[in-house]
Structures are given as structure tokens and as C-alpha cells.
XYZ file of C-alpha atoms in Angstrom:
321
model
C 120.591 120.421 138.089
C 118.560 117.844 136.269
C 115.270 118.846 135.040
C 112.279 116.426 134.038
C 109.367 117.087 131.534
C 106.217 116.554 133.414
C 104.302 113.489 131.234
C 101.004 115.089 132.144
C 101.917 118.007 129.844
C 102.362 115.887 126.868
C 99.309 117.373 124.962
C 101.357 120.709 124.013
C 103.289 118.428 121.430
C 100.160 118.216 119.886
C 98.840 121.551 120.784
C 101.487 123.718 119.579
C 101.445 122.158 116.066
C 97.727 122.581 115.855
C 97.796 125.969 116.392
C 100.982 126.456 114.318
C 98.767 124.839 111.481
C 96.148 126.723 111.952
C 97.930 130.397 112.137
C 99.842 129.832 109.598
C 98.910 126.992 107.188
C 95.245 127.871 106.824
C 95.738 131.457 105.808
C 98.674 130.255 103.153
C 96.147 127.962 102.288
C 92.780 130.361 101.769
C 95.344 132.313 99.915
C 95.954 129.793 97.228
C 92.631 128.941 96.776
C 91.845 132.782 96.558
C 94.802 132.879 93.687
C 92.818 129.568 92.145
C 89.694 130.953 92.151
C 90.734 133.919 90.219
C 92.748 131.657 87.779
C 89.307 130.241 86.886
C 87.538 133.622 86.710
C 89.811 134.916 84.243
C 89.917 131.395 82.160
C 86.011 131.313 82.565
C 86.160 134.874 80.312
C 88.507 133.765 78.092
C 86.562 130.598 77.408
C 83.455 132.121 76.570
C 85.559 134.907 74.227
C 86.440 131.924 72.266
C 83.216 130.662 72.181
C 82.068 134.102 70.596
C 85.052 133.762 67.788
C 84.194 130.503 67.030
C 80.575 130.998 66.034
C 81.369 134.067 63.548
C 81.077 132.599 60.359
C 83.826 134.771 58.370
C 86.069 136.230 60.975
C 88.882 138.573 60.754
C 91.974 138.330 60.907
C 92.108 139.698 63.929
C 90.133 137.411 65.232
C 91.744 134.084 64.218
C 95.016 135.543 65.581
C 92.564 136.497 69.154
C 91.187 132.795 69.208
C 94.773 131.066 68.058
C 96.190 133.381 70.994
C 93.605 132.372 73.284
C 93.695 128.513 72.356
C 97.343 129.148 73.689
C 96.437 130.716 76.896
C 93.395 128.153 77.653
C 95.525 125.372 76.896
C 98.472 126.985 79.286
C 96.235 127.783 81.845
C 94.487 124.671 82.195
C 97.708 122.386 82.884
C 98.506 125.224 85.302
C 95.345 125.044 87.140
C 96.090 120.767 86.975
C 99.452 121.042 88.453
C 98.088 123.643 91.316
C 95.253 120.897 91.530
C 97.716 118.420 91.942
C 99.849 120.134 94.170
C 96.566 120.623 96.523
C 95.559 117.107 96.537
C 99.111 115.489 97.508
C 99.578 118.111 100.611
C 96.048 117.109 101.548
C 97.029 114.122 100.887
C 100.197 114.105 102.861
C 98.123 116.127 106.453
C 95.912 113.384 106.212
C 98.114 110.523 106.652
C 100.309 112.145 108.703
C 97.744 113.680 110.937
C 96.743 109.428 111.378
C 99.694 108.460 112.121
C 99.539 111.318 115.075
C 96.321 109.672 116.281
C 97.241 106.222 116.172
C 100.457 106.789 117.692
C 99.058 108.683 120.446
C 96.055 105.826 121.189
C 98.827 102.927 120.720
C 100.956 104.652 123.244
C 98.188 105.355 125.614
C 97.499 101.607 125.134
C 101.055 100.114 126.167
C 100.955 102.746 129.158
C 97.793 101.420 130.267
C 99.153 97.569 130.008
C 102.781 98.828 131.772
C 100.289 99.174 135.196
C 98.973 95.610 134.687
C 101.031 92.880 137.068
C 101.004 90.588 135.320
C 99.800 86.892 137.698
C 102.284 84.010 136.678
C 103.308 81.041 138.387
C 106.093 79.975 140.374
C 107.722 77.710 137.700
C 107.997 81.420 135.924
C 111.271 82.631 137.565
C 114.649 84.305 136.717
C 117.550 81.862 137.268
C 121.625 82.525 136.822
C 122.808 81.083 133.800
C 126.225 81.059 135.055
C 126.628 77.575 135.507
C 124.630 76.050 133.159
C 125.600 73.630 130.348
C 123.792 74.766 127.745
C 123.757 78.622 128.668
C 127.299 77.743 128.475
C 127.413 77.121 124.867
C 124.673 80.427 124.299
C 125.900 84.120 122.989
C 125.344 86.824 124.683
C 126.084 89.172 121.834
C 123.083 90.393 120.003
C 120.907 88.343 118.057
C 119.719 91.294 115.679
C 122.071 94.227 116.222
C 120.398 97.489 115.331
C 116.550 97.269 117.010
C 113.902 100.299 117.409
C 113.976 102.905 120.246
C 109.829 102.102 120.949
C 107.960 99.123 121.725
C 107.328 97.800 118.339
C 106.240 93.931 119.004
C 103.841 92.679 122.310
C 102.330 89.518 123.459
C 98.900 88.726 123.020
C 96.564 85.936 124.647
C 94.250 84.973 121.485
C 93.145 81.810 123.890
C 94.666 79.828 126.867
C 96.293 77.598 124.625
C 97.835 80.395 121.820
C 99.771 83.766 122.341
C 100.485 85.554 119.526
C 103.603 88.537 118.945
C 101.874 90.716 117.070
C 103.480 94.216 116.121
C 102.073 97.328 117.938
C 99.847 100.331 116.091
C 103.469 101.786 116.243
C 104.881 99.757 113.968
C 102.358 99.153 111.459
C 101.680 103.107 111.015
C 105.312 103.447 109.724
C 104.916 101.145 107.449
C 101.030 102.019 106.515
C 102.772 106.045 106.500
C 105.457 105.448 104.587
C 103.250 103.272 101.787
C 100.352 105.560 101.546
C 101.874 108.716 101.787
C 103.900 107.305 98.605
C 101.278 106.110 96.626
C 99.331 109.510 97.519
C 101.773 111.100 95.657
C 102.384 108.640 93.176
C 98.656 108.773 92.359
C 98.147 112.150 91.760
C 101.239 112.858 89.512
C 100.606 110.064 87.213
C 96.747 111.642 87.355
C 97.922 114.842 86.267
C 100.235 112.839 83.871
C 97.293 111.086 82.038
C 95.481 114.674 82.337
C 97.896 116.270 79.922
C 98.690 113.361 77.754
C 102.457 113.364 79.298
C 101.920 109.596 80.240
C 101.801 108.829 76.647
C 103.693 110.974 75.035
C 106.932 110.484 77.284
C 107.475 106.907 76.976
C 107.932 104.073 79.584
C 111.617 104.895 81.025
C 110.154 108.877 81.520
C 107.131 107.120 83.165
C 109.525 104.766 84.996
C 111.684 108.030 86.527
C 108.097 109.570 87.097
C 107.687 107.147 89.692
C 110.547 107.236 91.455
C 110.651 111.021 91.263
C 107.496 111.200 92.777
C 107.300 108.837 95.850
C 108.181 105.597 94.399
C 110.947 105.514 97.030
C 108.191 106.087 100.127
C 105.794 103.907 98.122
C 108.964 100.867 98.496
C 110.232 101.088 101.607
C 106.561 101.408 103.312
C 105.797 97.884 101.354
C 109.105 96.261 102.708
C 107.918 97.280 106.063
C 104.098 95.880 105.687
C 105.706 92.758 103.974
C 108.920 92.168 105.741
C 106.999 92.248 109.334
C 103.496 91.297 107.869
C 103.426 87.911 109.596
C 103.146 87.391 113.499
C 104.457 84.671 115.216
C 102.625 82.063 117.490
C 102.972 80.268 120.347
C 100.335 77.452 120.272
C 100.092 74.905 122.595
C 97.901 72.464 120.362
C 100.446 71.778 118.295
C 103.155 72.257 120.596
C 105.671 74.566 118.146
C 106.652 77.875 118.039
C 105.643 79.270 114.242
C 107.488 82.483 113.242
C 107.185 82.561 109.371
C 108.703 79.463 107.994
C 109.949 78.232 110.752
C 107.708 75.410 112.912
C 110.037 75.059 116.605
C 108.579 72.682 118.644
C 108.059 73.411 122.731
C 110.626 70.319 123.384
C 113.883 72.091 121.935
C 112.817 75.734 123.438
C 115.175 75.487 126.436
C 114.915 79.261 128.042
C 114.504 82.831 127.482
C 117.037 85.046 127.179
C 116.943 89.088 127.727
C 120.169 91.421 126.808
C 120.302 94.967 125.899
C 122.284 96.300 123.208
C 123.797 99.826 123.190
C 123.043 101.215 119.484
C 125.324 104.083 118.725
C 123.557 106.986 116.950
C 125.460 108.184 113.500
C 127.248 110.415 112.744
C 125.049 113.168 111.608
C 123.710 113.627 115.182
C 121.383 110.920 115.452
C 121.221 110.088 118.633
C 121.525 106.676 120.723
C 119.809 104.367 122.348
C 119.118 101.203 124.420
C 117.566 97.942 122.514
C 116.402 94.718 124.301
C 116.074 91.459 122.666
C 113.610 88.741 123.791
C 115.432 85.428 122.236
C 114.446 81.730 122.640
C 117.677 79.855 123.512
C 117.222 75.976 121.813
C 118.845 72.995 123.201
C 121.747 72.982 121.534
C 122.147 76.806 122.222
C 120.977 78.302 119.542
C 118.810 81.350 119.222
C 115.682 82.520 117.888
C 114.618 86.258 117.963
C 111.248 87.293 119.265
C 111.034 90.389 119.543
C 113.360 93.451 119.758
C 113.171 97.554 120.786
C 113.856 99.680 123.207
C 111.283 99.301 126.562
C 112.712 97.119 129.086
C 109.551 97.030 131.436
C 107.356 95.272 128.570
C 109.647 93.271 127.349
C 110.914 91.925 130.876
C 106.281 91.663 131.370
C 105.968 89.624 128.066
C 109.170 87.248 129.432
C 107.613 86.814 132.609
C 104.073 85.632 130.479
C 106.275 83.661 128.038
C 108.087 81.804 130.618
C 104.829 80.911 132.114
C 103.535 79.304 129.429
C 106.465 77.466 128.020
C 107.271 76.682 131.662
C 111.171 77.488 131.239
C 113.458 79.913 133.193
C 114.596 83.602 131.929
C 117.886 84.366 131.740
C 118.977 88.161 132.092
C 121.219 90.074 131.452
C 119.295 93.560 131.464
């Protein structure tokens, strides 16, 4: 028997974490800043004991070994309290940007569902035609461009003017990137704070500091600026100066042949992750060579964005979906 998850009910993912959160993270949390706040109380007395020691103008010795003992305990407490501090202001830190990545996911996929509905108007010279027996589709691979690809729409087509389309990524894509970057540097930012705080940055030298980074989030903090750099730059379609720009590269309209879909199986590892379907979106040249568009894993907008494609270039799509 096969059994479908209504779409409609998709608001329990978001529920059931929510109240999750709110059952059990904001009592752990009022119960640490309970355990804080009585941290302070007691340091607050012990402070203004000291203060009392130090204004006696012969004191005991009792009382020097009371205010060296208490130095001790002020000192200990206070990069106690920092580190709890710090500890607070990264998972903060961390619910925050996750909890926007939630939201922006969520209004980016509402988005593409909305534009899945649109039919798209196109003209006649936009059409599907059987490679089979053509010359240059003849000399064209079929095997994937970029093997690999996402599992969500992360690249779309859109009209800046009648004479430009752009591929720009969707909210999907940048948020990983965005996620992964700030969610590093949050906690890059507050451990070097609490660093400074205790005079650790100083005293440890620059290959500590170094290993301080990438102990903390430097790794997050990396791989979330390869993904803002690496796919930083959209590509363009623009008909005033008849080329194709994708980074470096300037194709002009005269050598873009046709369009080519295929779908690539990509095998999940083999720690259980699990597979999917890709589908590239390639320019095929005149000579039969190809240039990569876009790439992942919904076949209705990428056949949609084609279909607009081929309009505008006025060139056939070749298929293999």
C-alpha cells in the first residue's frame, strides 16, 4: 500500500519543533539564567567583602589571606560567568540564524510553488525536437556536464527586461551559504571576545590563536564563504550585446546552437545518505560543446526555464528527461 503525506499539512514540520523548543528549551534555558543570576549574587557579596578589606588601613592577617582568597575566587568566577556569557550568546546566536534560514526557506519555497502554476506563453519557434539525427547533436555528450548537482531548485530564470534574463540562484541557495558563513563567524566572534576578555588572545600566541579559529567555527566560517564566492556571480543572457556572460566567459548568441536537458542519477553514500535525481540545463555550441546553466533536482522548472530560454535564443531543446 503506498501512502502519501498530504502537502497541506506541511506546517507540523514547523509546528512540532516550535513547541519542542518551547517545552523544553525555554525551561533549560530560564534555568541557566536562574543558575547565572545567582553566580552574580554571590560574586556581588564577595565583591563588596573585598571592598571592606581593602579600605582597613592595617589589616590582619586574616584578612589579607580573606582578600588574597577572594581575589582568587572573583577572578575565577568572573571568566566563569564570561564563558557561560559566551556560551549564551553563540546558541542565541546559532537559533537566530537557523531560525532564518527556516523562514527564508519556507517563503523561497512558497515562491517556486507559486511560479510551478504559471504556463509559461512562448512561441512556436520554442519547441522540443529529436536530436537523433542531427549533425551536431551527433558530436554532443549526453553524459553529465557537472556530475554531482543539488536535490532542490537552487538556480531560476529571471526577466530583468525584454532584452536580458538573468540565472540568478534561489533564497535556497544563498541561505546555505549566508548559514553556513554567519553561523561561523557567530561563533568565531564570541570566542575570540571572550579570548580578548581574559587576556588569552595575547598571552597564547598566534598558532594558539590560529587553532582558536578553526576550533571554533573557522571551518563553517570557510565553507559558507566558498559558497557566497564560488556562486556569487549570476549569469546573463542579454540580447544587446548578443552573448551569453557566465563569469569570465562572454558566448555570443551565434555559436549557442540548442538546449540540452538530461537527468543524472546521484547515488547517495555510503553512510545512508540517500539518492536522488539531478537535471542539467546545458547550452550545446556549434561545434558541440557544452556550457552548464544550471543544475538540481526539479524537473518541472527546469523543463519551464528551457521552454523561456529557447524562446528567447530562438533554438530547439533537446531532451532526454
Amino acid at each position: 500500500m503506498n501512502y502519501k503525506v498530504n502537502s497541506n499539512l506541511g506546517w507540523l514540520a514547523w509546528l512540532i519543533p516550535l513547541i519542542m523548543f518551547f517545552v523544553f528549551g525555554v525551561p533549560q534555558l530560564y534555568e541557566m539564567w536562574e543558575r547565572h543570576q545567582q553566580i552574580e549574587t554571590v560574586t556581588l557579596r564577595h565583591e563588596l567583602e573585598l571592598d571592606a578589606l581593602m579600605t582597613l588601613e592595617s589589616p590582619s592577617k586574616a584578612d589579607q589571606i580573606r582578600i588574597e582568597t577572594l581575589n582568587k575566587i572573583i577572578s575565577q568566577r568572573n571568566k566563569a560567568a564570561l564563558s557561560k556569557d559566551k556560551t549564551i550568546y553563540q546558541t542565541i546566536g546559532l537559533v537566530f540564524f537557523l531560525g532564518l534560514m527556516f523562514v527564508v526557506f519556507a517563503i523561497d519555497r512558497r515562491k517556486l510553488k507559486q511560479t510551478k502554476q504559471i504556463q509559461y506563453q512562448v512561441e512556436d519557434s520554442a519547441q522540443f525536437d529529436d536530436p537523433s539525427f542531427d549533425t551536431v547533436a551527433q558530436q554532443t555528450s549526453w553524459n553529465p556536464l557537472h556530475p554531482g548537482g543539488s536535490n532542490f531548485v537552487s538556480h531560476k530564470l529571471k526577466k530583468i527586461d525584454s532584452n536580458r534574463i538573468k540565472v540568478k540562484k534561489t533564497g535556497t541557495m544563498n541561505i546555505i551559504g549566508w548559514t553556513f558563513l554567519l553561523i561561523g563567524f557567530n561563533y568565531i566572534f564570541f570566542e575570540f571576545l571572550f579570548a580578548y576578555q581574559t587576556d588569552l588572545l595575547f598571552m597564547q600566541g598566534w598558532l594558539k590563536n590560529i587553532q582558536l579559529f578553526f576550533k571554533s567555527g573557522g571551518i563553517f566560517f570557510i565553507i559558507g564563504l566558498f559558497f557566497v564566492l564560488r556562486w556569487g556571480q549570476n549569469s546573463v543572457f542579454d540580447k544587446n550585446m548578443q552573448q551569453f556572460k557566465k563569469g569570465g566567459q562572454q558566448i555570443s548568441f551565434s555559436n549557442i546552437y540548442a538546449i540540452q536537458l538530461l537527468t543524472e542519477f546521484v547515488q547517495g553514500n555510503s553512510q545512508g545518505g540517500s539518492s536522488y535525481y539531478s537535471y542539467e540545463l546545458n547550452l550545446v555550441l556549434n561545434n558541440g560543446e557544452r556550457i552548464n546553466v544550471m543544475d538540481h533536482g526539479s524537473p518541472t522548472h527546469i523543463e519551464q526555464d528551457a521552454i523561456v530560454l529557447a524562446d528567447f535564443l530562438k533554438i530547439p531543446i533537446w531532451s532526454r528527461m
